Amino acid sequence: MVIRWIQKNLEAVIWICAMLWLGLAVNYQENTLGFCPFRYAGIEAVIGMDACPGCGVGRSIAAAIHGEWKISWHHHWMGIPALAIIAFRIVTLLITQHKNQPRHGYLPDVPARSSARRSRGHQRSYEQDDRIAKEPIPYDI
């Protein structure tokens, strides 16, 4: 049951895990560069930038999660809007999944009754369908 819920809500689970990681594991008070694939690939040295445009967004989001708005803005100005956008996306995914869920819970993985009847030979023949189609329609309703 839990695995099925995770499969149906995989994007929301990934976003929630990312926010938990940023909130619990990232030290936003340090001013280190952190992991930047552009810096490790040497692209920053080629284009002459000291940091890529996305450096600091993770620490900025982590600071915003902890309510440190000035530190968040100092690390990167896009951290606070990114946190708001990601939070909105998580809520939207969970509400959409809840609305699209059947009222009686998850459906079991068993074939429908009508398909089981057809496989046993209980379906109507074409002659019966023709006879039903040829019956007159009563107009005195």
XYZ file of C-alpha atoms in Angstrom:
141
model
C 0.000 0.000 0.000
C 2.809 2.409 0.883
C 4.790 1.493 -2.223
C 1.735 2.110 -4.416
C 1.198 5.523 -2.781
C 4.860 6.426 -3.390
C 4.560 5.343 -7.033
C 1.451 7.485 -7.545
C 3.034 10.488 -5.793
C 6.654 10.082 -6.872
C 7.197 13.714 -7.849
C 5.777 14.966 -4.552
C 7.904 12.458 -2.620
C 11.050 13.647 -4.418
C 10.263 17.314 -3.704
C 9.455 16.596 -0.046
C 12.702 14.617 0.388
C 14.677 17.442 -1.251
C 13.116 20.008 1.089
C 13.816 17.794 4.113
C 17.424 17.397 2.984
C 17.817 21.150 2.532
C 16.199 21.839 5.891
C 18.061 19.224 7.899
C 21.392 18.491 6.205
C 22.542 21.721 4.555
C 24.490 24.141 6.736
C 23.292 27.495 5.419
C 25.468 29.512 7.811
C 28.699 28.514 6.068
C 29.719 30.613 3.112
C 31.361 27.797 1.135
C 30.765 27.282 -2.552
C 29.398 23.759 -2.114
C 28.876 21.388 -5.014
C 28.771 23.200 -8.327
C 29.073 21.123 -11.496
C 30.098 24.221 -13.477
C 33.035 24.886 -11.156
C 34.158 21.239 -11.197
C 33.936 21.128 -14.991
C 35.995 24.323 -15.276
C 33.293 26.275 -17.100
C 33.476 29.173 -14.631
C 37.171 29.704 -15.405
C 36.483 29.649 -19.142
C 33.691 32.247 -19.039
C 35.374 34.347 -16.324
C 32.729 34.102 -13.612
C 33.537 33.488 -9.973
C 30.253 31.614 -9.412
C 27.549 30.233 -11.639
C 24.104 31.891 -11.610
C 22.665 29.087 -9.470
C 25.352 28.969 -6.774
C 23.828 29.581 -3.363
C 20.234 28.677 -4.184
C 20.364 25.536 -2.027
C 21.771 27.394 0.970
C 19.279 30.182 0.327
C 16.353 27.747 0.401
C 17.779 26.107 3.547
C 18.009 29.489 5.271
C 14.457 30.364 4.183
C 13.179 27.050 5.584
C 14.721 28.040 8.943
C 13.189 31.524 8.746
C 16.483 33.350 8.212
C 15.230 35.687 5.475
C 18.214 38.084 5.394
C 20.726 35.252 5.170
C 18.573 33.613 2.501
C 18.537 36.831 0.458
C 22.309 37.205 0.947
C 23.039 33.714 -0.434
C 20.795 34.092 -3.486
C 17.811 36.305 -4.211
C 15.917 33.476 -5.944
C 15.866 31.160 -2.886
C 12.698 32.550 -1.304
C 10.647 32.509 -4.536
C 12.000 29.030 -5.327
C 10.868 27.775 -1.915
C 7.400 29.254 -2.484
C 7.154 27.699 -5.956
C 8.285 24.264 -4.739
C 5.898 24.373 -1.752
C 3.038 25.336 -4.076
C 3.958 22.455 -6.410
C 3.976 19.932 -3.542
C 0.554 21.098 -2.310
C -0.845 21.059 -5.866
C 0.405 17.514 -6.476
C -1.061 16.190 -3.233
C -4.434 17.920 -3.723
C -4.683 16.696 -7.317
C -3.868 13.140 -6.281
C -6.437 13.308 -3.471
C -9.167 14.595 -5.816
C -8.449 11.933 -8.454
C -8.542 9.114 -5.937
C -11.654 6.893 -5.958
C -14.036 7.628 -3.091
C -13.776 4.110 -1.677
C -9.969 3.965 -1.699
C -7.621 2.201 -4.030
C -9.095 -0.337 -6.403
C -7.833 -3.914 -6.060
C -5.715 -5.462 -8.789
C -8.356 -8.018 -9.827
C -10.097 -8.189 -13.184
C -13.560 -6.725 -13.478
C -16.531 -9.062 -13.206
C -17.713 -8.434 -16.729
C -14.381 -9.526 -18.214
C -14.503 -12.693 -16.115
C -17.986 -13.501 -17.457
C -16.897 -12.986 -21.035
C -14.064 -15.411 -20.649
C -16.503 -18.121 -19.500
C -18.704 -17.764 -22.577
C -21.616 -15.890 -21.018
C -21.639 -13.058 -23.496
C -24.583 -12.368 -25.764
C -24.423 -13.621 -29.290
C -24.744 -11.411 -32.362
C -28.222 -12.822 -33.042
C -29.412 -11.621 -29.658
C -27.961 -8.169 -30.347
C -29.759 -8.037 -33.723
C -33.055 -9.109 -32.156
C -32.767 -6.433 -29.474
C -31.997 -3.779 -32.101
C -35.039 -4.795 -34.227
C -37.567 -4.570 -31.403
C -39.919 -1.595 -31.829
C -39.489 1.344 -29.520
C -42.663 2.028 -27.495
C -43.802 5.636 -28.007
C -46.515 5.632 -25.362
C -44.170 6.454 -22.495
